[in-house]
mmCIF file of C-alpha atoms in Angstrom:
data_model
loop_
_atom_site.group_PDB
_atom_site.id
_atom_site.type_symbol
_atom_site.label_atom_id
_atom_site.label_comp_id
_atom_site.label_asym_id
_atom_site.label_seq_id
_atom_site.Cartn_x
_atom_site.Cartn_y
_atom_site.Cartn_z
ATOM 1 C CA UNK Y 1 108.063 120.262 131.442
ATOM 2 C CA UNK Y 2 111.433 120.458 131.803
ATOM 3 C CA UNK Y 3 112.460 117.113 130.510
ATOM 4 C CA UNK Y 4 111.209 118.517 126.950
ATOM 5 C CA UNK Y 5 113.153 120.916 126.989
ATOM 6 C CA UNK Y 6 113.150 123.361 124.187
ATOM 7 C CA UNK Y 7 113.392 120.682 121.077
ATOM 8 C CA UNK Y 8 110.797 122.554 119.207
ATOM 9 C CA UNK Y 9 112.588 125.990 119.347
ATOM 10 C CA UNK Y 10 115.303 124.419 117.163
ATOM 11 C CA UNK Y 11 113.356 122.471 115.559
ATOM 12 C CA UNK Y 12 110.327 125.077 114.615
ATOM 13 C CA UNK Y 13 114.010 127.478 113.496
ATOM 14 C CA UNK Y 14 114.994 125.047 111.150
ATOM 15 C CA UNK Y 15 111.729 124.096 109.348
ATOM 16 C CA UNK Y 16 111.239 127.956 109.045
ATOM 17 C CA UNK Y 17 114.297 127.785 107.022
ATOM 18 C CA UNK Y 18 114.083 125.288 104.968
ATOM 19 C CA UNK Y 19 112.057 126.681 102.268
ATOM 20 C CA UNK Y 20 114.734 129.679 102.307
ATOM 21 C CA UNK Y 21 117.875 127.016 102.154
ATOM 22 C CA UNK Y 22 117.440 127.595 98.807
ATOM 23 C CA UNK Y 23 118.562 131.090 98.646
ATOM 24 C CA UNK Y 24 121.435 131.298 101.515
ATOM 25 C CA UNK Y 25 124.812 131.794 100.091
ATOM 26 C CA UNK Y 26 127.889 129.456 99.994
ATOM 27 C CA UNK Y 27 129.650 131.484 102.213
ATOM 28 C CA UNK Y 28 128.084 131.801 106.153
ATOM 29 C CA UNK Y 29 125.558 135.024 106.511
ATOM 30 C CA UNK Y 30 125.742 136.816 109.918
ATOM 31 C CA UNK Y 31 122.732 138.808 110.754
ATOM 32 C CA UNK Y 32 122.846 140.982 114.436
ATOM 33 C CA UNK Y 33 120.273 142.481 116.260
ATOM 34 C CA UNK Y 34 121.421 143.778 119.409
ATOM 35 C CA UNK Y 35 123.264 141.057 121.334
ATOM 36 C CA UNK Y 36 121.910 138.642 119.317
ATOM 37 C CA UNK Y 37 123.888 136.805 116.381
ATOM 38 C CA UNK Y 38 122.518 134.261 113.467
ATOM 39 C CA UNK Y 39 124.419 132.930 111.264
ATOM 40 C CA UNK Y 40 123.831 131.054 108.711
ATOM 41 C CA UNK Y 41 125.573 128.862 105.883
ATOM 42 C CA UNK Y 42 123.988 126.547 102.874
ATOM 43 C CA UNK Y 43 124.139 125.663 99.417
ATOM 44 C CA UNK Y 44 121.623 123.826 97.003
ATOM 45 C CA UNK Y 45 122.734 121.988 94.239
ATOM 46 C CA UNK Y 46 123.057 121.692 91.345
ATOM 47 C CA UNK Y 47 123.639 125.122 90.911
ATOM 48 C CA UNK Y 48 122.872 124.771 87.136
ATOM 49 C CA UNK Y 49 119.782 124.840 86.677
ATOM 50 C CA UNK Y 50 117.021 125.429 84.089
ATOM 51 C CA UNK Y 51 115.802 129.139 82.996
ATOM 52 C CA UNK Y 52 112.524 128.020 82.617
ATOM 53 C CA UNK Y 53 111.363 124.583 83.784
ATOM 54 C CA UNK Y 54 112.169 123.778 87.399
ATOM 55 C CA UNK Y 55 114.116 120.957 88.089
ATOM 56 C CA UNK Y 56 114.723 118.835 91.398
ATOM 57 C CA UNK Y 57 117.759 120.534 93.935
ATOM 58 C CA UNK Y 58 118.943 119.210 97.030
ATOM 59 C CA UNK Y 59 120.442 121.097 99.573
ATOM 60 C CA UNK Y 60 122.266 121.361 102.975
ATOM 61 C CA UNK Y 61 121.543 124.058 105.616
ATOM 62 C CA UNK Y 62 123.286 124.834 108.774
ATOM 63 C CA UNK Y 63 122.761 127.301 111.191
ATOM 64 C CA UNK Y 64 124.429 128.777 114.900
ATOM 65 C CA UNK Y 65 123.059 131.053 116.843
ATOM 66 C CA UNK Y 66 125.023 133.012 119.768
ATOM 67 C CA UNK Y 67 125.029 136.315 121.798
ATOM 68 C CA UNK Y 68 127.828 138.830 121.182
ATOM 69 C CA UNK Y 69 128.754 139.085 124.866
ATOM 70 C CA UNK Y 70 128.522 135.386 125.390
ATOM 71 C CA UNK Y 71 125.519 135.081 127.633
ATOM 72 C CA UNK Y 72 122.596 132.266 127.194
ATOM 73 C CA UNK Y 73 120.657 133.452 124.101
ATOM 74 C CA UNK Y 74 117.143 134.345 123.913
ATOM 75 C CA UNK Y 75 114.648 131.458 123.114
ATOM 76 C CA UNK Y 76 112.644 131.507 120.011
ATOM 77 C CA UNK Y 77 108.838 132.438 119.613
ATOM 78 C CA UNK Y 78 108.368 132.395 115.756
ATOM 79 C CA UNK Y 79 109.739 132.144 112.802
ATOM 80 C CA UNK Y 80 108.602 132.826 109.110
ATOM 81 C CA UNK Y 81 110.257 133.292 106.009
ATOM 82 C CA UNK Y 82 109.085 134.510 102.252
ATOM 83 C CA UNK Y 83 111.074 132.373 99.823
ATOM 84 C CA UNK Y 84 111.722 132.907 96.106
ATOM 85 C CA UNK Y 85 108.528 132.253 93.456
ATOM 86 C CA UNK Y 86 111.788 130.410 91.359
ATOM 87 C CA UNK Y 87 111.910 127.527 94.129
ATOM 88 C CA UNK Y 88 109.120 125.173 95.523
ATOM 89 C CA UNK Y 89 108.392 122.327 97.933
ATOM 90 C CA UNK Y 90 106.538 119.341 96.309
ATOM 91 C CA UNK Y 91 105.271 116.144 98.142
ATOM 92 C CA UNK Y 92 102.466 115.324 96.298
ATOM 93 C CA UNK Y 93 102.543 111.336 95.746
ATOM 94 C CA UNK Y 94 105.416 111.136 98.477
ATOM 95 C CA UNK Y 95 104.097 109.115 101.450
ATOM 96 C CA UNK Y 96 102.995 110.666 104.429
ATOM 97 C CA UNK Y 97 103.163 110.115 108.249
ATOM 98 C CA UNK Y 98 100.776 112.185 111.428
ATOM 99 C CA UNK Y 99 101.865 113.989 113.937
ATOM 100 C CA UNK Y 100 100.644 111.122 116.406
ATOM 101 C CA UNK Y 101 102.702 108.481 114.916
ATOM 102 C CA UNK Y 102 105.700 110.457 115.917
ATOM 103 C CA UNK Y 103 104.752 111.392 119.673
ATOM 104 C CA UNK Y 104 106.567 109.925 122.514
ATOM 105 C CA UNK Y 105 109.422 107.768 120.017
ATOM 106 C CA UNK Y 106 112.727 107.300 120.411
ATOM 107 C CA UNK Y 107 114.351 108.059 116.921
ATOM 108 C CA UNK Y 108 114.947 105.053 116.004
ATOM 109 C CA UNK Y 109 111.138 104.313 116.424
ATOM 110 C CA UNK Y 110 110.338 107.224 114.588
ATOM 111 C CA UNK Y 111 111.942 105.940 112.103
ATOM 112 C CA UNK Y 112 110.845 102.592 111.721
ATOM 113 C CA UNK Y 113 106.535 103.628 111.930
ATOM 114 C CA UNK Y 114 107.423 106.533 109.433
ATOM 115 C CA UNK Y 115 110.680 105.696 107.807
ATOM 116 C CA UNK Y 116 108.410 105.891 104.085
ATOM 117 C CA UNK Y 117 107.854 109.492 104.637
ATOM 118 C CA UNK Y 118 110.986 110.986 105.354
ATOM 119 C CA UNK Y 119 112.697 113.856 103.632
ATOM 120 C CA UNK Y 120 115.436 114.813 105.807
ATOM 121 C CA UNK Y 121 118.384 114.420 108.282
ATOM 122 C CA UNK Y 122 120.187 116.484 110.422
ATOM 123 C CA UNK Y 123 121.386 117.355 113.902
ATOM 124 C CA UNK Y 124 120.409 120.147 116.595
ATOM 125 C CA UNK Y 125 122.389 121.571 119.831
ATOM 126 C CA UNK Y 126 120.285 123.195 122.584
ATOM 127 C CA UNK Y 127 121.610 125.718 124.955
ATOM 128 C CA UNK Y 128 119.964 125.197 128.335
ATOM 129 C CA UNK Y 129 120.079 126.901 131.284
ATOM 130 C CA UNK Y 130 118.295 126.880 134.528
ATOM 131 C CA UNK Y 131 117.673 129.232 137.435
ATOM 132 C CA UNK Y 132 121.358 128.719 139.136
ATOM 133 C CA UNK Y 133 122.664 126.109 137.449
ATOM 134 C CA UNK Y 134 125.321 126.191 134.300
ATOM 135 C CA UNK Y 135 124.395 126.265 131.242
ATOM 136 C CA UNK Y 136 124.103 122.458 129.232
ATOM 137 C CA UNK Y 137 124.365 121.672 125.632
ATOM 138 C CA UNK Y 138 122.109 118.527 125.101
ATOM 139 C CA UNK Y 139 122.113 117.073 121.279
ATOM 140 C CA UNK Y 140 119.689 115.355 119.049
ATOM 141 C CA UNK Y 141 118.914 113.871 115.564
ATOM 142 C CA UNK Y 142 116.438 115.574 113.715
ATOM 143 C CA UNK Y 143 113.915 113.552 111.400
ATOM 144 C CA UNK Y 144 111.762 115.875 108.537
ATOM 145 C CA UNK Y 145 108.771 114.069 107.613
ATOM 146 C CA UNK Y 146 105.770 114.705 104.791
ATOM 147 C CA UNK Y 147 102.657 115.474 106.467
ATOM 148 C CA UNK Y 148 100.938 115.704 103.302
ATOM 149 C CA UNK Y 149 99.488 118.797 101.510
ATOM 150 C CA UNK Y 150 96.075 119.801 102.059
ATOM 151 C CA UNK Y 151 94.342 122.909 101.200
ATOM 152 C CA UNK Y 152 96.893 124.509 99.441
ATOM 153 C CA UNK Y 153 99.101 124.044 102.676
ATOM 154 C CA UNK Y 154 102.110 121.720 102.800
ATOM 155 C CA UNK Y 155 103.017 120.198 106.031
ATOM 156 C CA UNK Y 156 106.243 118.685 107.449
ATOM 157 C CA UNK Y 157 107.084 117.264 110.698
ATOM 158 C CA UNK Y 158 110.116 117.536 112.620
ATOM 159 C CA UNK Y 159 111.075 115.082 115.313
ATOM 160 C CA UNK Y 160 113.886 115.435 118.015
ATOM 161 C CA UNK Y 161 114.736 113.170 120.829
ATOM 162 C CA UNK Y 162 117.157 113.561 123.312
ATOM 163 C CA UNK Y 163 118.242 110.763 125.665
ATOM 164 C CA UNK Y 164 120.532 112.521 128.440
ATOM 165 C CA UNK Y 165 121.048 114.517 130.481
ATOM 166 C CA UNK Y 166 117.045 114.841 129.577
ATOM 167 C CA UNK Y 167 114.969 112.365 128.269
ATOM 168 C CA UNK Y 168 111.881 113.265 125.733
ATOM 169 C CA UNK Y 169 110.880 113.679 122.057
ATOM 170 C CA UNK Y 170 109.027 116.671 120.536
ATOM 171 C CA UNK Y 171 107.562 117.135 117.208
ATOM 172 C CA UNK Y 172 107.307 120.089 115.548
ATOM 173 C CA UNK Y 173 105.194 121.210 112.691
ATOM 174 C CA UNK Y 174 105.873 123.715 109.689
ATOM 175 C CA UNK Y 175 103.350 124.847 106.915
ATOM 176 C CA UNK Y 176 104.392 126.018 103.696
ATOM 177 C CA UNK Y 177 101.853 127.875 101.764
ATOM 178 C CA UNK Y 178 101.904 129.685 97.939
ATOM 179 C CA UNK Y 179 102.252 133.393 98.307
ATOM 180 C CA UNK Y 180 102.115 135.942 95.088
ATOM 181 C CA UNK Y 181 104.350 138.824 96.896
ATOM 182 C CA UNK Y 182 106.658 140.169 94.224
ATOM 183 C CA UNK Y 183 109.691 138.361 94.180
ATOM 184 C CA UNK Y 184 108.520 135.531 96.460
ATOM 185 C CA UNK Y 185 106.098 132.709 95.965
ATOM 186 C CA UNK Y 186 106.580 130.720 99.021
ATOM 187 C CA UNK Y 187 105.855 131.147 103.063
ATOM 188 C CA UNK Y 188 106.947 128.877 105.411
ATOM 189 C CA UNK Y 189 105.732 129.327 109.115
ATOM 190 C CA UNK Y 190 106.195 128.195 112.528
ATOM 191 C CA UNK Y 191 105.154 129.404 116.115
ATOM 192 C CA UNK Y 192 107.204 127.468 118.369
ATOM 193 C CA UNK Y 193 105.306 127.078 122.155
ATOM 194 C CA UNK Y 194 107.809 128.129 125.165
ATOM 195 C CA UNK Y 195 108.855 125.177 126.638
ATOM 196 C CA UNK Y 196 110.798 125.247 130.065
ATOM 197 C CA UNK Y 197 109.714 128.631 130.715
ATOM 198 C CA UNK Y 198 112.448 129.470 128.365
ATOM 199 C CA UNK Y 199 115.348 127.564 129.678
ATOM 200 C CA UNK Y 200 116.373 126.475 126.576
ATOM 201 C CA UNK Y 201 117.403 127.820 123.189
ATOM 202 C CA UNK Y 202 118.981 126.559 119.934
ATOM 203 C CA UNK Y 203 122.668 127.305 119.864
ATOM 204 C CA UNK Y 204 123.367 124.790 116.249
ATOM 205 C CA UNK Y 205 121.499 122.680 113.642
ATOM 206 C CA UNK Y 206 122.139 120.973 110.426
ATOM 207 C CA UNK Y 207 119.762 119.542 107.701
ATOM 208 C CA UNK Y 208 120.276 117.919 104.613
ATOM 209 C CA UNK Y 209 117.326 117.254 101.782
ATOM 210 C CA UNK Y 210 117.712 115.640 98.574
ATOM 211 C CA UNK Y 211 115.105 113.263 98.524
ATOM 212 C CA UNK Y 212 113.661 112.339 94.955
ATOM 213 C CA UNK Y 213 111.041 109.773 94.141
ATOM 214 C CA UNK Y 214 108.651 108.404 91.549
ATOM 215 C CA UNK Y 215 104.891 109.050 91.344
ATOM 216 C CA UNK Y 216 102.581 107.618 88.585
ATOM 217 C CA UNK Y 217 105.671 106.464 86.243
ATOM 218 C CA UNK Y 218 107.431 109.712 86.641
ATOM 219 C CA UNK Y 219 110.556 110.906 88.570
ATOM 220 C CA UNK Y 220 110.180 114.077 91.034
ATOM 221 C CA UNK Y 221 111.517 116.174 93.702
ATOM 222 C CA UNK Y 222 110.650 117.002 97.020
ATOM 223 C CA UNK Y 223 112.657 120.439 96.126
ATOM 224 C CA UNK Y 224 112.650 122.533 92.799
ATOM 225 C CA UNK Y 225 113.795 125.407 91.509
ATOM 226 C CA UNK Y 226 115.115 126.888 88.172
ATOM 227 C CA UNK Y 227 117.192 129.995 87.706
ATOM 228 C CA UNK Y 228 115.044 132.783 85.784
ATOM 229 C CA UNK Y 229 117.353 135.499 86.497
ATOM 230 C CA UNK Y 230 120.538 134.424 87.659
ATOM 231 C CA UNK Y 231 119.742 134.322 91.361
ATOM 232 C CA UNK Y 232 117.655 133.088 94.683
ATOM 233 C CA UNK Y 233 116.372 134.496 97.384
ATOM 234 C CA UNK Y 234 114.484 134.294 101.008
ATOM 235 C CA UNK Y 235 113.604 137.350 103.209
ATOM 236 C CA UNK Y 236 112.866 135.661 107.102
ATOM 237 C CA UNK Y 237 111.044 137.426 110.003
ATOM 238 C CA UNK Y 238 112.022 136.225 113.320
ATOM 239 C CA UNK Y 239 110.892 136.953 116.991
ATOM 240 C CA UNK Y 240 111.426 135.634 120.777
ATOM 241 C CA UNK Y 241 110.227 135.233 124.002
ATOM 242 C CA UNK Y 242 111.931 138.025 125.814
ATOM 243 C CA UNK Y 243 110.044 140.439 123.979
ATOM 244 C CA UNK Y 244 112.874 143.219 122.593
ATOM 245 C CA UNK Y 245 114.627 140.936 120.442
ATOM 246 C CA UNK Y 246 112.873 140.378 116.426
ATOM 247 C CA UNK Y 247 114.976 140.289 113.467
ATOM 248 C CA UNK Y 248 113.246 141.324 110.032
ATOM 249 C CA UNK Y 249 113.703 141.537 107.021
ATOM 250 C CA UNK Y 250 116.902 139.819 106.869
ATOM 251 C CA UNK Y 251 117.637 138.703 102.948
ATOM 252 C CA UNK Y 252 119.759 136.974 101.735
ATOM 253 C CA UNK Y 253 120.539 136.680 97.805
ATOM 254 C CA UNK Y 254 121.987 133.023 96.329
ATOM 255 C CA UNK Y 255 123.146 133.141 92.612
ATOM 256 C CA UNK Y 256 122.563 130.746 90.197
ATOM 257 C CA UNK Y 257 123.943 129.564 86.515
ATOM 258 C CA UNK Y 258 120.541 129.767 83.951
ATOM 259 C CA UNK Y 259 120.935 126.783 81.179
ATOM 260 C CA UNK Y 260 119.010 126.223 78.205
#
C-alpha cells in the first residue's frame, strides 16, 4: 500500500473545498486546533457580480497545512463543508468521465481518455513519513473531472499521480449535494480511506477552475454565484485519523460588489 501513498488525503481536502473557494478571503485564513494549523488563501472572480441572477466565476484556491511545533501532521479522515445558497456548481451538459477510466493512469493518460471532462488544474505536496525514516515531500498534478450529476448529487473526480520516489495514481471522489440550511445551499463531502497506515499527509495544494462551456446554444459555467448581500461564505467540518484532532465550524466570510 505504500506506493499509494496518501494521494487521496490531499486530494479528498481539496475537493471538500472547492465548493467553499468561493467564500475564502483574498488574504490567507489561519485556523488552529491544537498543534494543528490550516491555512488557507483564494479568490473568485469577478468579484462583481449580479444581485440577483447568478453569473459564471472562476476561482483559484490554495491551501498549506502544518503543525505549530513542526512535527509530521496528522493525516486526514474527512472533510465536509456547507457553502453559501448565493454560489453553485453546475455540470449539467458538460461531458463526463468514470472513476474507472481514471484508475491506474499516468497523468498524461488521464488526460488524454478524459481530457473532454475536465474542470480543473492544480498541484498537491504530501508529507510522508515512515516508521524510522525522514520525512519526504513527494509532488503531483491534480486533474478535477465531471462525473456527472445524478440524483440530485454532483460528482467530481480527482486524479493524482506521483512518479518518484513512489510510483501510483489515486482517484478521489467528491459529492456535492443542495442543502436548505440558512445561509447555505450547498454540501460538499468527502471521506478519504487511510492509506499507508497514515504515513502520509497533505502539507500544500493548489487548484484553479474557470471552465465555461456551451450546452444547447447557450453559454454556462461550471461555477456561479451572484452577490445578494454583499458577501460569501463556507463553514467546513474537518476530522483525522489520530482521533483528538477535528476542526469545526471554521467560517470564513468573502465580500462581494452587488451590480444591477
Amino acid at each position: 500500500m505504500r506506493k499509494y501513498l496518501t494521494i487521496s488525503l490531499a486530494v479528498g481536502a481539496l475537493l471538500a473545498l472547492v465548493g467553499a473557494s468561493l467564500a475564502f478571503a483574498a488574504k490567507p485564513v489561519t485556523v488552529r486546533q491544537g498543534n494543528l494549523k490550516l491555512k488557507v488563501n483564494g479568490n473568485f472572480f469577478p468579484q462583481k457580480l449580479p444581485k440577483k441572477k447568478f453569473a459564471g466565476v472562476g476561482l483559484k484556491v490554495s491551501s498549506w497545512v502544518s503543525t505549530v511545533d513542526g512535527t509530521h501532521p496528522p493525516a486526514l479522515k474527512e472533510f465536509n463543508v456547507e457553502t453559501d445558497k448565493n454560489g453553485y456548481i453546475d455540470t449539467t451538459g458538460y461531458p463526463k468521465c468514470k472513476s474507472g477510466q481514471l484508475q491506474a493512469r499516468t497523468t498524461d493518460d488521464a488526460l488524454k481518455v478524459c481530457k473532454q471532462a475536465l474542470v480543473g488544474k492544480g498541484k498537491t505536496t504530501v508529507e510522508v513519513e515512515f516508521a524510522d525514516q525522514p520525512p519526504i515531500d513527494v509532488n503531483s498534478e491534480l486533474l478535477v473531472f465531471n462525473g456527472g450529476t445524478k440524483g440530485g448529487k454532483t460528482t467530481l473526480y480527482v486524479h493524482a499521480y506521483f512518479n518518484a520516489p513512489i510510483t501510483g495514481a489515486i482517484v478521489t471522489t467528491v459529492k456535492t449535494k443542495k442543502i436548505h440550511k440558512g445561509p447555505y445551499g450547498t454540501l460538499a463531502t468527502s471521506r478519504i480511506p487511510e492509506i499507508g497506515n497514515g504515513a502520509g499527509s497533505v502539507t500544500f495544494f493548489t487548484l484553479t477552475i474557470n471552465k465555461k462551456f456551451t450546452y444547447k446554444g447557450k453559454k454556462r459555467s461550471v461555477l456561479n454565484a451572484r452577490c445578494a448581500n454583499g458577501k460569501l461564505r463556507a463553514r467546513g467540518e474537518a476530522t483525522f485519523y489520530d482521533d483528538s484532532t477535528k476542526i469545526k465550524n471554521a467560517e470564513v466570510l468573502r465580500p462581494c460588489t452587488p451590480k444591477g
